[in-house]
Short mmCIF file of C-alpha atoms in Angstrom, two decimals:
data_model
loop_
_atom_site.label_atom_id
_atom_site.label_comp_id
_atom_site.label_asym_id
_atom_site.label_seq_id
_atom_site.Cartn_x
_atom_site.Cartn_y
_atom_site.Cartn_z
CA UNK K 1 25.83 66.02 4.29
CA UNK K 2 27.01 64.71 0.95
CA UNK K 3 28.29 61.53 2.52
CA UNK K 4 24.93 61.04 4.29
CA UNK K 5 23.01 61.69 1.02
CA UNK K 6 25.23 59.17 -0.76
CA UNK K 7 24.61 56.51 1.85
CA UNK K 8 20.86 57.17 1.58
CA UNK K 9 21.09 56.77 -2.18
CA UNK K 10 23.06 53.54 -1.97
CA UNK K 11 20.53 52.08 0.40
CA UNK K 12 17.74 53.13 -1.86
CA UNK K 13 19.37 51.55 -4.84
CA UNK K 14 19.78 48.20 -3.03
CA UNK K 15 16.16 48.37 -1.97
CA UNK K 16 15.06 49.12 -5.46
CA UNK K 17 17.21 46.36 -6.88
CA UNK K 18 15.89 43.83 -4.39
CA UNK K 19 12.38 44.72 -5.36
CA UNK K 20 13.22 44.22 -9.01
CA UNK K 21 12.69 47.87 -10.13
CA UNK K 22 15.06 50.56 -11.51
CA UNK K 23 15.59 53.83 -9.70
CA UNK K 24 17.39 57.11 -10.31
CA UNK K 25 18.34 59.97 -7.99
CA UNK K 26 20.04 63.39 -8.40
CA UNK K 27 22.92 63.98 -5.97
CA UNK K 28 24.88 67.26 -6.21
CA UNK K 29 23.33 67.84 -9.64
CA UNK K 30 24.57 64.53 -11.00
CA UNK K 31 21.92 61.99 -12.07
CA UNK K 32 22.66 58.49 -10.94
CA UNK K 33 20.79 55.36 -12.05
CA UNK K 34 20.65 51.99 -10.37
CA UNK K 35 23.29 49.68 -11.59
CA UNK K 36 21.29 46.69 -10.43
CA UNK K 37 20.36 44.21 -13.17
CA UNK K 38 16.97 44.13 -14.84
CA UNK K 39 14.46 41.70 -13.28
CA UNK K 40 15.32 38.04 -13.80
CA UNK K 41 13.17 35.68 -15.77
CA UNK K 42 10.16 34.43 -13.74
CA UNK K 43 10.60 31.14 -11.99
CA UNK K 44 8.67 28.04 -13.03
CA UNK K 45 6.26 28.32 -10.15
CA UNK K 46 5.28 31.79 -11.40
CA UNK K 47 4.57 30.68 -14.96
CA UNK K 48 1.11 29.83 -16.37
CA UNK K 49 2.49 27.76 -19.21
CA UNK K 50 5.88 26.53 -20.53
CA UNK K 51 6.71 25.37 -24.04
CA UNK K 52 3.13 26.07 -24.92
CA UNK K 53 1.67 23.71 -22.32
CA UNK K 54 -0.11 24.51 -19.12
CA UNK K 55 0.29 20.92 -17.94
CA UNK K 56 4.03 20.93 -18.34
CA UNK K 57 6.03 18.56 -16.09
CA UNK K 58 7.88 21.53 -14.62
CA UNK K 59 4.59 23.19 -13.73
CA UNK K 60 2.78 20.41 -11.90
CA UNK K 61 2.02 20.15 -8.20
CA UNK K 62 5.45 19.42 -6.69
CA UNK K 63 4.00 16.70 -4.46
CA UNK K 64 2.93 14.88 -7.69
CA UNK K 65 6.38 15.15 -9.19
CA UNK K 66 8.12 13.99 -5.99
CA UNK K 67 5.82 10.99 -5.51
CA UNK K 68 7.47 7.63 -6.20
CA UNK K 69 5.85 4.18 -6.44
CA UNK K 70 8.51 1.48 -6.79
CA UNK K 71 6.09 -1.43 -7.46
CA UNK K 72 5.33 0.14 -10.87
CA UNK K 73 8.68 1.89 -11.26
CA UNK K 74 11.78 1.50 -13.44
CA UNK K 75 11.90 -2.32 -13.23
CA UNK K 76 8.25 -2.67 -14.18
CA UNK K 77 8.57 -0.31 -17.09
CA UNK K 78 11.58 -2.21 -18.38
CA UNK K 79 9.76 -5.48 -18.01
CA UNK K 80 6.85 -4.10 -20.06
CA UNK K 81 9.22 -2.97 -22.74
CA UNK K 82 10.82 -6.42 -22.93
CA UNK K 83 7.40 -8.08 -23.00
CA UNK K 84 6.43 -5.94 -26.04
CA UNK K 85 9.68 -7.03 -27.69
CA UNK K 86 8.60 -10.63 -27.22
CA UNK K 87 10.42 -11.76 -24.08
CA UNK K 88 8.50 -13.95 -21.71
CA UNK K 89 8.13 -12.07 -18.37
CA UNK K 90 7.20 -13.53 -14.98
CA UNK K 91 5.59 -10.57 -13.24
CA UNK K 92 6.39 -11.20 -9.57
CA UNK K 93 6.62 -7.48 -8.82
CA UNK K 94 2.99 -7.07 -7.61
CA UNK K 95 0.55 -9.23 -5.68
CA UNK K 96 -1.73 -9.96 -8.62
CA UNK K 97 -2.83 -13.58 -8.18
CA UNK K 98 -5.02 -14.07 -11.31
CA UNK K 99 -2.38 -12.62 -13.62
CA UNK K 100 -0.11 -15.41 -12.40
CA UNK K 101 -2.54 -18.22 -12.94
CA UNK K 102 -4.87 -18.29 -9.91
CA UNK K 103 -8.43 -19.27 -10.71
CA UNK K 104 -11.37 -17.25 -9.42
CA UNK K 105 -13.52 -18.76 -6.74
CA UNK K 106 -16.74 -20.13 -8.33
CA UNK K 107 -19.36 -18.84 -5.96
CA UNK K 108 -18.57 -15.08 -6.14
CA UNK K 109 -18.09 -15.19 -9.91
CA UNK K 110 -21.49 -16.88 -10.36
CA UNK K 111 -23.18 -14.30 -8.18
CA UNK K 112 -21.44 -11.54 -10.09
CA UNK K 113 -22.48 -13.02 -13.41
CA UNK K 114 -26.17 -13.08 -12.51
CA UNK K 115 -25.97 -9.57 -11.07
CA UNK K 116 -24.25 -8.23 -14.25
CA UNK K 117 -26.74 -10.03 -16.52
CA UNK K 118 -30.02 -10.22 -14.54
CA UNK K 119 -31.96 -11.32 -17.55
CA UNK K 120 -30.35 -14.73 -17.03
CA UNK K 121 -32.51 -15.10 -13.93
CA UNK K 122 -35.54 -15.30 -16.29
CA UNK K 123 -33.97 -18.01 -18.42
CA UNK K 124 -36.00 -21.24 -18.24
CA UNK K 125 -32.82 -23.28 -17.56
CA UNK K 126 -31.26 -20.95 -14.98
CA UNK K 127 -31.68 -23.57 -12.26
CA UNK K 128 -29.67 -26.05 -14.31
CA UNK K 129 -26.84 -23.51 -14.81
CA UNK K 130 -26.59 -22.02 -11.35
CA UNK K 131 -26.92 -23.48 -7.80
CA UNK K 132 -29.97 -22.46 -5.83
CA UNK K 133 -28.01 -20.39 -3.26
CA UNK K 134 -26.32 -18.45 -6.05
CA UNK K 135 -29.68 -17.56 -7.58
CA UNK K 136 -31.08 -16.58 -4.19
CA UNK K 137 -28.03 -14.42 -3.43
CA UNK K 138 -28.13 -12.70 -6.81
CA UNK K 139 -31.87 -11.91 -6.36
CA UNK K 140 -31.28 -10.53 -2.85
CA UNK K 141 -28.36 -8.46 -4.06
CA UNK K 142 -30.22 -6.98 -7.00
CA UNK K 143 -33.11 -6.05 -4.75
CA UNK K 144 -30.67 -4.18 -2.53
CA UNK K 145 -28.90 -2.50 -5.44
CA UNK K 146 -31.67 -0.26 -6.73
CA UNK K 147 -31.18 0.08 -10.45
CA UNK K 148 -28.78 -2.84 -10.57
CA UNK K 149 -25.02 -2.77 -10.84
CA UNK K 150 -25.10 0.14 -13.35
CA UNK K 151 -26.46 2.59 -10.78
CA UNK K 152 -24.66 4.65 -8.17
CA UNK K 153 -24.84 3.56 -4.51
CA UNK K 154 -24.43 5.53 -1.34
CA UNK K 155 -20.97 7.07 -1.33
CA UNK K 156 -20.05 4.89 1.68
CA UNK K 157 -21.24 1.82 -0.30
CA UNK K 158 -24.49 -0.12 -0.42
CA UNK K 159 -26.14 -0.38 3.04
CA UNK K 160 -26.74 -4.16 2.72
CA UNK K 161 -23.07 -4.78 2.01
CA UNK K 162 -21.91 -2.55 4.89
CA UNK K 163 -24.25 -4.45 7.16
CA UNK K 164 -22.69 -7.72 5.94
CA UNK K 165 -19.20 -6.35 6.59
CA UNK K 166 -20.28 -5.37 10.13
CA UNK K 167 -21.62 -8.88 10.78
CA UNK K 168 -18.37 -10.40 9.47
CA UNK K 169 -16.33 -8.30 11.86
CA UNK K 170 -18.58 -9.16 14.72
CA UNK K 171 -18.34 -12.85 14.05
CA UNK K 172 -14.54 -12.63 13.58
CA UNK K 173 -13.85 -10.50 16.69
CA UNK K 174 -16.81 -11.05 19.05
CA UNK K 175 -17.41 -7.30 19.32
CA UNK K 176 -20.02 -4.96 17.80
CA UNK K 177 -19.52 -3.08 14.55
CA UNK K 178 -21.41 -0.06 13.24
CA UNK K 179 -22.18 -0.23 9.48
CA UNK K 180 -22.38 3.61 9.36
CA UNK K 181 -18.63 3.67 10.37
CA UNK K 182 -17.68 1.42 7.47
CA UNK K 183 -16.70 2.83 4.11
CA UNK K 184 -16.63 0.55 1.03
CA UNK K 185 -13.95 1.63 -1.46
CA UNK K 186 -12.39 0.66 -4.78
CA UNK K 187 -9.80 -1.54 -3.09
CA UNK K 188 -8.18 -1.03 0.33
CA UNK K 189 -5.64 1.37 -1.26
CA UNK K 190 -8.38 3.96 -1.87
CA UNK K 191 -9.48 3.57 1.79
CA UNK K 192 -5.89 4.20 2.99
CA UNK K 193 -5.56 7.31 0.85
CA UNK K 194 -8.93 8.58 1.95
CA UNK K 195 -7.88 8.40 5.62
CA UNK K 196 -4.37 9.82 4.99
CA UNK K 197 -5.87 12.68 3.10
CA UNK K 198 -8.03 13.56 6.04
CA UNK K 199 -5.22 13.12 8.54
CA UNK K 200 -2.45 15.18 6.87
CA UNK K 201 -2.80 18.94 7.11
CA UNK K 202 0.73 20.12 6.25
CA UNK K 203 4.31 18.93 5.98
CA UNK K 204 4.80 18.89 9.77
CA UNK K 205 2.15 16.18 10.06
CA UNK K 206 3.87 12.85 10.09
CA UNK K 207 2.88 9.16 9.97
CA UNK K 208 4.95 6.31 11.47
CA UNK K 209 5.43 3.59 8.85
CA UNK K 210 7.33 0.30 9.14
CA UNK K 211 10.56 -0.01 7.17
CA UNK K 212 10.56 -1.95 4.91
CA UNK K 213 7.15 -0.57 3.96
CA UNK K 214 4.63 -0.94 1.23
CA UNK K 215 5.12 2.08 -1.15
CA UNK K 216 1.41 2.96 -1.02
CA UNK K 217 2.23 4.66 2.24
CA UNK K 218 5.31 6.57 1.19
CA UNK K 219 3.70 7.65 -2.13
CA UNK K 220 0.42 8.78 -0.57
CA UNK K 221 1.99 10.63 2.36
CA UNK K 222 4.21 12.47 -0.11
CA UNK K 223 1.27 13.20 -2.43
CA UNK K 224 -0.74 14.75 0.39
CA UNK K 225 2.22 16.87 1.60
CA UNK K 226 2.95 15.02 4.86
CA UNK K 227 6.13 13.39 6.26
CA UNK K 228 6.85 9.72 6.54
CA UNK K 229 8.66 8.69 9.72
CA UNK K 230 10.07 5.22 9.42
CA UNK K 231 10.58 2.68 12.15
CA UNK K 232 12.79 -0.30 11.36
CA UNK K 233 11.65 -3.89 11.63
CA UNK K 234 14.36 -6.27 12.90
CA UNK K 235 15.40 -8.62 10.15
CA UNK K 236 17.52 -10.67 12.56
CA UNK K 237 14.42 -11.37 14.62
CA UNK K 238 12.22 -12.47 11.68
CA UNK K 239 11.31 -8.87 10.83
CA UNK K 240 10.12 -8.39 14.43
CA UNK K 241 8.50 -5.24 15.69
CA UNK K 242 10.19 -3.36 18.52
CA UNK K 243 8.44 -0.88 20.78
CA UNK K 244 11.88 0.55 21.66
CA UNK K 245 12.50 1.30 17.99
CA UNK K 246 9.06 2.92 17.72
CA UNK K 247 9.79 5.12 20.70
CA UNK K 248 13.20 6.16 19.25
CA UNK K 249 11.61 7.04 15.94
CA UNK K 250 8.83 9.00 17.53
CA UNK K 251 11.17 10.92 19.83
CA UNK K 252 13.40 11.89 16.92
CA UNK K 253 10.42 13.11 14.86
CA UNK K 254 9.11 15.25 17.70
CA UNK K 255 12.50 16.70 18.36
CA UNK K 256 12.50 17.81 14.67
CA UNK K 257 9.13 19.53 15.24
CA UNK K 258 6.97 16.88 13.54
CA UNK K 259 3.42 16.22 14.66
CA UNK K 260 3.10 12.45 14.52
CA UNK K 261 -0.57 11.68 14.01
CA UNK K 262 -0.73 8.15 12.62
CA UNK K 263 0.95 4.77 12.99
CA UNK K 264 0.79 2.17 10.19
CA UNK K 265 1.35 -1.54 10.78
CA UNK K 266 0.80 -4.27 8.18
CA UNK K 267 -0.26 -7.68 9.47
CA UNK K 268 0.71 -10.03 7.87
CA UNK K 269 3.60 -8.01 6.59
CA UNK K 270 4.26 -6.59 3.12
CA UNK K 271 6.98 -6.93 1.88
CA UNK K 272 8.43 -8.86 4.82
CA UNK K 273 5.80 -11.61 5.31
CA UNK K 274 5.89 -11.70 9.13
CA UNK K 275 2.79 -12.28 11.29
CA UNK K 276 2.39 -10.21 14.42
CA UNK K 277 1.71 -11.88 17.73
CA UNK K 278 -1.04 -10.84 20.05
CA UNK K 279 1.64 -9.49 22.37
CA UNK K 280 2.91 -7.26 19.48
CA UNK K 281 -0.59 -5.95 18.89
CA UNK K 282 -1.08 -5.15 22.63
CA UNK K 283 2.13 -3.18 22.60
CA UNK K 284 1.06 -1.20 19.57
CA UNK K 285 -2.35 -0.41 21.08
CA UNK K 286 -0.81 0.69 24.38
CA UNK K 287 1.75 2.80 22.50
CA UNK K 288 -1.01 4.48 20.48
CA UNK K 289 -3.02 5.17 23.58
CA UNK K 290 -0.15 6.64 25.52
CA UNK K 291 1.04 8.83 22.58
CA UNK K 292 -2.33 9.81 21.24
CA UNK K 293 -1.73 8.41 17.79
CA UNK K 294 -4.25 6.96 15.30
CA UNK K 295 -3.63 3.28 14.53
CA UNK K 296 -3.85 2.24 10.87
CA UNK K 297 -4.23 -1.53 10.74
CA UNK K 298 -3.48 -2.84 7.25
CA UNK K 299 -5.00 -6.31 7.53
CA UNK K 300 -5.57 -7.11 3.88
CA UNK K 301 -3.60 -10.40 4.09
CA UNK K 302 -5.47 -11.77 7.07
CA UNK K 303 -6.41 -14.94 5.16
CA UNK K 304 -2.81 -15.48 3.89
CA UNK K 305 -1.18 -17.24 6.87
CA UNK K 306 1.27 -20.16 6.27
CA UNK K 307 2.27 -21.14 9.76
CA UNK K 308 0.29 -22.28 12.83
CA UNK K 309 2.15 -20.59 15.67
CA UNK K 310 0.71 -17.08 15.13
CA UNK K 311 -2.70 -17.20 13.50
CA UNK K 312 -4.17 -13.84 12.41
CA UNK K 313 -5.88 -11.90 15.13
CA UNK K 314 -7.32 -8.45 14.33
CA UNK K 315 -6.13 -5.37 16.14
CA UNK K 316 -9.78 -4.54 17.00
CA UNK K 317 -10.25 -7.85 18.84
CA UNK K 318 -7.03 -7.43 20.78
CA UNK K 319 -8.02 -3.80 21.65
CA UNK K 320 -11.42 -4.86 23.00
CA UNK K 321 -9.98 -7.82 24.87
CA UNK K 322 -7.58 -5.34 26.64
CA UNK K 323 -10.59 -3.56 28.13
CA UNK K 324 -10.57 0.02 29.29
CA UNK K 325 -9.21 2.58 28.62
CA UNK K 326 -8.07 1.12 25.28
CA UNK K 327 -11.35 -0.18 23.86
CA UNK K 328 -13.04 3.26 24.14
CA UNK K 329 -10.15 5.61 23.44
CA UNK K 330 -7.71 4.22 20.88
CA UNK K 331 -8.55 5.55 17.41
CA UNK K 332 -8.35 2.66 15.01
CA UNK K 333 -8.68 2.44 11.18
CA UNK K 334 -8.90 -1.16 9.95
CA UNK K 335 -8.50 -2.07 6.22
CA UNK K 336 -9.49 -5.21 4.30
CA UNK K 337 -9.97 -6.14 0.60
CA UNK K 338 -11.02 -8.76 -1.95
CA UNK K 339 -7.73 -8.39 -3.79
CA UNK K 340 -5.76 -10.71 -1.49
CA UNK K 341 -6.59 -13.92 0.31
CA UNK K 342 -7.82 -16.83 -1.76
CA UNK K 343 -10.20 -14.60 -3.76
CA UNK K 344 -7.33 -12.55 -5.28
CA UNK K 345 -9.83 -10.39 -7.14
CA UNK K 346 -7.45 -7.41 -7.67
CA UNK K 347 -9.23 -6.14 -10.82
CA UNK K 348 -12.71 -5.95 -9.22
CA UNK K 349 -11.44 -3.30 -6.75
CA UNK K 350 -13.39 -4.00 -3.59
CA UNK K 351 -12.24 -3.05 -0.11
CA UNK K 352 -13.33 -1.29 3.13
CA UNK K 353 -12.17 0.69 6.10
CA UNK K 354 -13.85 0.38 9.51
CA UNK K 355 -13.46 3.42 11.76
CA UNK K 356 -13.38 2.68 15.51
CA UNK K 357 -13.41 5.42 18.13
CA UNK K 358 -13.13 8.08 15.38
CA UNK K 359 -14.96 11.39 16.16
CA UNK K 360 -18.41 11.44 14.47
CA UNK K 361 -17.64 14.80 12.99
CA UNK K 362 -14.40 13.50 11.40
CA UNK K 363 -16.41 10.57 9.96
CA UNK K 364 -18.85 13.07 8.40
CA UNK K 365 -15.92 15.00 6.82
CA UNK K 366 -14.56 11.74 5.30
CA UNK K 367 -18.10 10.96 4.07
CA UNK K 368 -18.10 14.35 2.29
CA UNK K 369 -14.76 13.57 0.63
CA UNK K 370 -15.96 10.10 -0.40
CA UNK K 371 -19.01 11.76 -1.96
CA UNK K 372 -16.79 13.49 -4.47
CA UNK K 373 -16.33 10.16 -6.25
CA UNK K 374 -20.12 9.61 -5.95
CA UNK K 375 -19.91 5.85 -5.44
CA UNK K 376 -17.51 2.89 -5.14
CA UNK K 377 -17.86 0.51 -8.05
CA UNK K 378 -20.76 -1.93 -7.64
CA UNK K 379 -19.04 -5.14 -8.79
CA UNK K 380 -16.33 -4.66 -6.20
CA UNK K 381 -18.99 -4.21 -3.53
CA UNK K 382 -20.71 -7.45 -4.56
CA UNK K 383 -17.34 -9.26 -4.55
CA UNK K 384 -16.85 -7.97 -1.02
CA UNK K 385 -20.34 -9.12 -0.07
CA UNK K 386 -19.37 -12.66 -1.15
CA UNK K 387 -16.10 -12.51 0.74
CA UNK K 388 -17.65 -11.49 4.04
CA UNK K 389 -20.90 -13.47 3.65
CA UNK K 390 -19.86 -16.76 1.91
CA UNK K 391 -21.88 -19.92 1.54
CA UNK K 392 -22.77 -21.66 4.82
CA UNK K 393 -22.81 -25.28 5.78
CA UNK K 394 -25.73 -26.99 4.04
CA UNK K 395 -25.78 -24.50 1.13
CA UNK K 396 -25.34 -26.09 -2.36
CA UNK K 397 -22.17 -24.05 -3.00
CA UNK K 398 -20.55 -24.56 0.39
CA UNK K 399 -18.58 -27.72 -0.33
CA UNK K 400 -16.98 -26.47 -3.54
CA UNK K 401 -16.29 -23.06 -2.01
CA UNK K 402 -14.45 -24.44 1.02
CA UNK K 403 -12.57 -26.93 -1.14
CA UNK K 404 -11.33 -24.22 -3.52
CA UNK K 405 -10.18 -21.99 -0.67
CA UNK K 406 -8.45 -24.76 1.23
CA UNK K 407 -6.69 -25.99 -1.92
CA UNK K 408 -5.32 -22.54 -2.69
CA UNK K 409 -4.07 -21.90 0.83
CA UNK K 410 -2.31 -25.25 0.99
CA UNK K 411 -0.63 -24.52 -2.34
CA UNK K 412 0.45 -21.08 -1.16
CA UNK K 413 1.97 -22.58 1.96
CA UNK K 414 4.01 -24.93 -0.26
CA UNK K 415 5.08 -22.12 -2.49
CA UNK K 416 6.20 -20.03 0.50
CA UNK K 417 8.55 -22.90 1.44
CA UNK K 418 9.74 -23.40 -2.15
CA UNK K 419 10.76 -19.73 -2.54
CA UNK K 420 12.37 -19.18 0.85
CA UNK K 421 14.19 -22.51 0.75
CA UNK K 422 15.43 -21.73 -2.78
CA UNK K 423 16.73 -18.32 -1.65
CA UNK K 424 18.47 -19.72 1.49
CA UNK K 425 20.33 -22.34 -0.58
CA UNK K 426 22.17 -19.57 -2.54
CA UNK K 427 25.53 -18.03 -1.68
CA UNK K 428 25.19 -14.65 -0.01
CA UNK K 429 21.41 -14.79 0.22
CA UNK K 430 19.35 -15.00 3.40
CA UNK K 431 15.58 -14.99 3.62
CA UNK K 432 13.20 -15.15 6.55
CA UNK K 433 10.37 -17.61 6.06
CA UNK K 434 7.23 -16.11 4.46
CA UNK K 435 4.84 -16.59 7.43
CA UNK K 436 2.02 -14.78 5.71
CA UNK K 437 0.97 -12.38 2.94
CA UNK K 438 2.22 -13.01 -0.60
CA UNK K 439 5.88 -12.05 -0.66
CA UNK K 440 9.50 -13.02 0.10
CA UNK K 441 12.03 -10.33 0.87
CA UNK K 442 15.56 -11.87 0.70
CA UNK K 443 18.74 -9.99 1.58
CA UNK K 444 21.49 -10.29 -1.01
CA UNK K 445 25.09 -9.55 -0.10
CA UNK K 446 26.48 -8.02 -3.24
CA UNK K 447 30.21 -8.32 -4.03
CA UNK K 448 32.28 -5.13 -4.13
CA UNK K 449 32.72 -5.46 -7.89
CA UNK K 450 29.03 -5.58 -8.40
CA UNK K 451 28.57 -2.41 -6.37
CA UNK K 452 31.29 -0.73 -8.37
CA UNK K 453 29.50 -1.73 -11.61
CA UNK K 454 26.21 -0.48 -10.21
CA UNK K 455 27.73 2.89 -9.34
CA UNK K 456 29.26 3.18 -12.81
CA UNK K 457 25.81 2.59 -14.29
CA UNK K 458 24.31 5.18 -11.94
CA UNK K 459 22.16 2.53 -10.18
CA UNK K 460 21.64 1.44 -6.57
CA UNK K 461 23.10 -2.02 -5.95
CA UNK K 462 19.73 -3.77 -5.60
CA UNK K 463 18.36 -1.99 -8.70
CA UNK K 464 21.39 -3.15 -10.70
CA UNK K 465 20.91 -6.74 -9.51
CA UNK K 466 17.18 -6.80 -10.30
CA UNK K 467 17.70 -5.27 -13.75
CA UNK K 468 20.35 -7.95 -14.55
CA UNK K 469 17.93 -10.64 -13.24
CA UNK K 470 15.13 -9.28 -15.44
CA UNK K 471 17.30 -9.12 -18.56
CA UNK K 472 18.66 -12.65 -18.04
CA UNK K 473 15.59 -14.50 -16.85
CA UNK K 474 12.45 -12.45 -17.45
CA UNK K 475 11.73 -12.42 -13.67
CA UNK K 476 10.35 -9.02 -12.73
CA UNK K 477 10.89 -8.08 -9.05
CA UNK K 478 11.08 -4.88 -6.94
CA UNK K 479 14.39 -3.67 -5.47
CA UNK K 480 14.45 -3.39 -1.70
CA UNK K 481 15.31 0.25 -1.95
CA UNK K 482 11.76 0.88 -3.13
CA UNK K 483 10.50 -0.27 0.31
CA UNK K 484 13.25 1.10 2.45
CA UNK K 485 16.07 -0.95 4.07
CA UNK K 486 18.88 -0.47 6.55
CA UNK K 487 21.91 1.33 5.14
CA UNK K 488 24.39 -0.98 3.49
CA UNK K 489 21.87 -3.81 2.96
CA UNK K 490 20.28 -4.84 -0.27
CA UNK K 491 16.99 -6.75 -0.81
CA UNK K 492 14.42 -7.57 -3.40
CA UNK K 493 10.74 -8.41 -3.14
CA UNK K 494 9.15 -11.22 -5.11
CA UNK K 495 5.67 -12.66 -4.82
CA UNK K 496 5.10 -16.35 -4.14
CA UNK K 497 2.19 -16.32 -6.52
CA UNK K 498 3.41 -18.15 -9.65
CA UNK K 499 1.68 -21.53 -9.79
CA UNK K 500 3.64 -24.47 -8.36
CA UNK K 501 4.69 -25.73 -11.82
CA UNK K 502 5.96 -22.26 -12.71
CA UNK K 503 7.54 -21.76 -9.32
CA UNK K 504 9.86 -24.73 -9.90
CA UNK K 505 11.12 -23.00 -13.06
CA UNK K 506 11.27 -19.63 -11.17
CA UNK K 507 13.51 -21.11 -8.52
CA UNK K 508 15.78 -22.84 -11.11
CA UNK K 509 16.09 -19.64 -13.25
CA UNK K 510 16.88 -17.54 -10.20
CA UNK K 511 19.51 -20.05 -8.94
CA UNK K 512 21.31 -20.11 -12.29
CA UNK K 513 21.27 -16.30 -12.65
CA UNK K 514 22.57 -15.74 -9.11
CA UNK K 515 25.43 -18.24 -9.48
CA UNK K 516 26.44 -16.63 -12.83
CA UNK K 517 26.16 -13.13 -11.29
CA UNK K 518 28.30 -14.00 -8.29
CA UNK K 519 30.90 -15.66 -10.51
CA UNK K 520 31.03 -12.58 -12.75
CA UNK K 521 31.42 -10.05 -9.98
CA UNK K 522 33.28 -11.92 -7.24
#
C-alpha cells in the first residue's frame, strides 16, 4: 500500500511539474513537496513587450522575420553605405531603367503632365506646347477620372483603363478579355502578392517556382506562410524548362504532404533572360490542366526581346489556340507592368493582373482584399493607359513615340551582346545570351582559395565575390544565392541597363576586377 501510494505521489509530482505548478502531499505523516523547479521565464511568443517595446524584433510575426529579399539585401545596403561615403556606384542590382539613364517616353509623360496639372489645358498657348492627340487624351482621361488624379478610383482601377487593358489583350492575343476580371495595381508585384495571399492558406500550401527565381516569389510565399517548391531550369540548355523536372519536383512535394496550388513561370526570364517557346508554353498549360494547378504567368518583360527566333507569345494566346479542354478549364493569372519594356516607369507603379477561368466567387474575394487599399495610384493607372493604348498611325505623336521605343530596344539588344560577350571572354565565367528581359546571369567558377576565404569571412562564395566586386569597382550586383542555384555553382545577376557609354566602362571594370581576383586566389 505504501509503495502504491508513493508511486501515485511521484506521478502526481511529475504531472504538477509539467503543468508548471507546485504540489505537496502527506504520505505516512511526512509532508513532501514537489522538487520540480519553479516555472521558467515566459517564451518570447508569450510576451506582450520586450525591452520596453511592443514592436521588438523578437516579437514580430515570424513570417516577417524569416522573409528575405536579396535584390535589396546585404549587397545593396553596403552599396548605399559606400555611396554615402562618396564612392561612385553603378546600381545594376535592380531593373530600374531611369535610374541608369533611360529617358522617359515623351507621349505618356506629356499626358501625365496635363492630367496632373489640368489648368494647363486652359492656357492660351497649350496647343503650342502639346500635340493635339496628347491634349485630347488628357481631356478624355480627366473626364473618366472623376475628381482628377487626386481622387480615389474603383479598387480594381478606373473602368476606362481596365477597358483599354482588355482591348490591348484582345488585339495582342486575338481572344476576348473581360475588364471586370482585370485588377490594376501599384506595379505587377502588388498583383502577384494579391494573388498569392488569396491562394496560400497554410504552410502545406505550396507554389512551384523556377530556380533561379525572382525573389518576389520566395519572399511573398514566405510572408504569407506558404511553401516554395523549386523546379530547376537547365543552364546547359540555355536555362531551358523541362516538364520532367516539373513532374519530379511536384511528386516530391506531394510525397512530403504539400498541396501544390500554383505554378509560376517568368517569360522572358528573370534573372536568366531566356524566352520560352510556344512548345514550352503548351507543355506548361497541359501540365497545369492535368495536375489542377493555377498558372501564374509573369509576362512583365514581354516587350524586352533581343532575338528573333522566339518572339514573345502570351500564355493566354497559346492556351486558347490549344482549344478545349484547356481554354475553358486552365486557371490563369497573367501579369504586366509599366515598369519594364521601353517605358521603364518603375516609380509610377502601374501594373495589372488578368484573371482567366478563375471562379467568380474567388474574384469577388480578391476584390474585397483589394478594397482594403481603397485604390491603386492614379498616375500609375494613366501610365498603364498610355502603354496599352499608345498613339496610332496618323496621330501627331505616333512618329516620335515609335522612334523612341525602337531606338531603346535596339540599344538594349546591343547591350545584351556587350554584357554576355564580356562575361564569356573571362577565365572561369560562362554566360548564356540574354535573349530577353533586362539581366545577365553568369556562372563564375570560384577557385578553392576564394571559397576558403569566403568561408573564413562567414560568406557564401558568390556573396564574397560580389562584395569584393562592389568594393573594388562600385558595381552593385546580386549574388546568385539570392535567386537559388544548383548546389556547388555560383552566379551573379546584373542588369544590362547602364547606357552604352557606361556599359563599356562597366565591362572594362568587371574584366580588370575579375582578372585581379583570379590572380589573387588561384
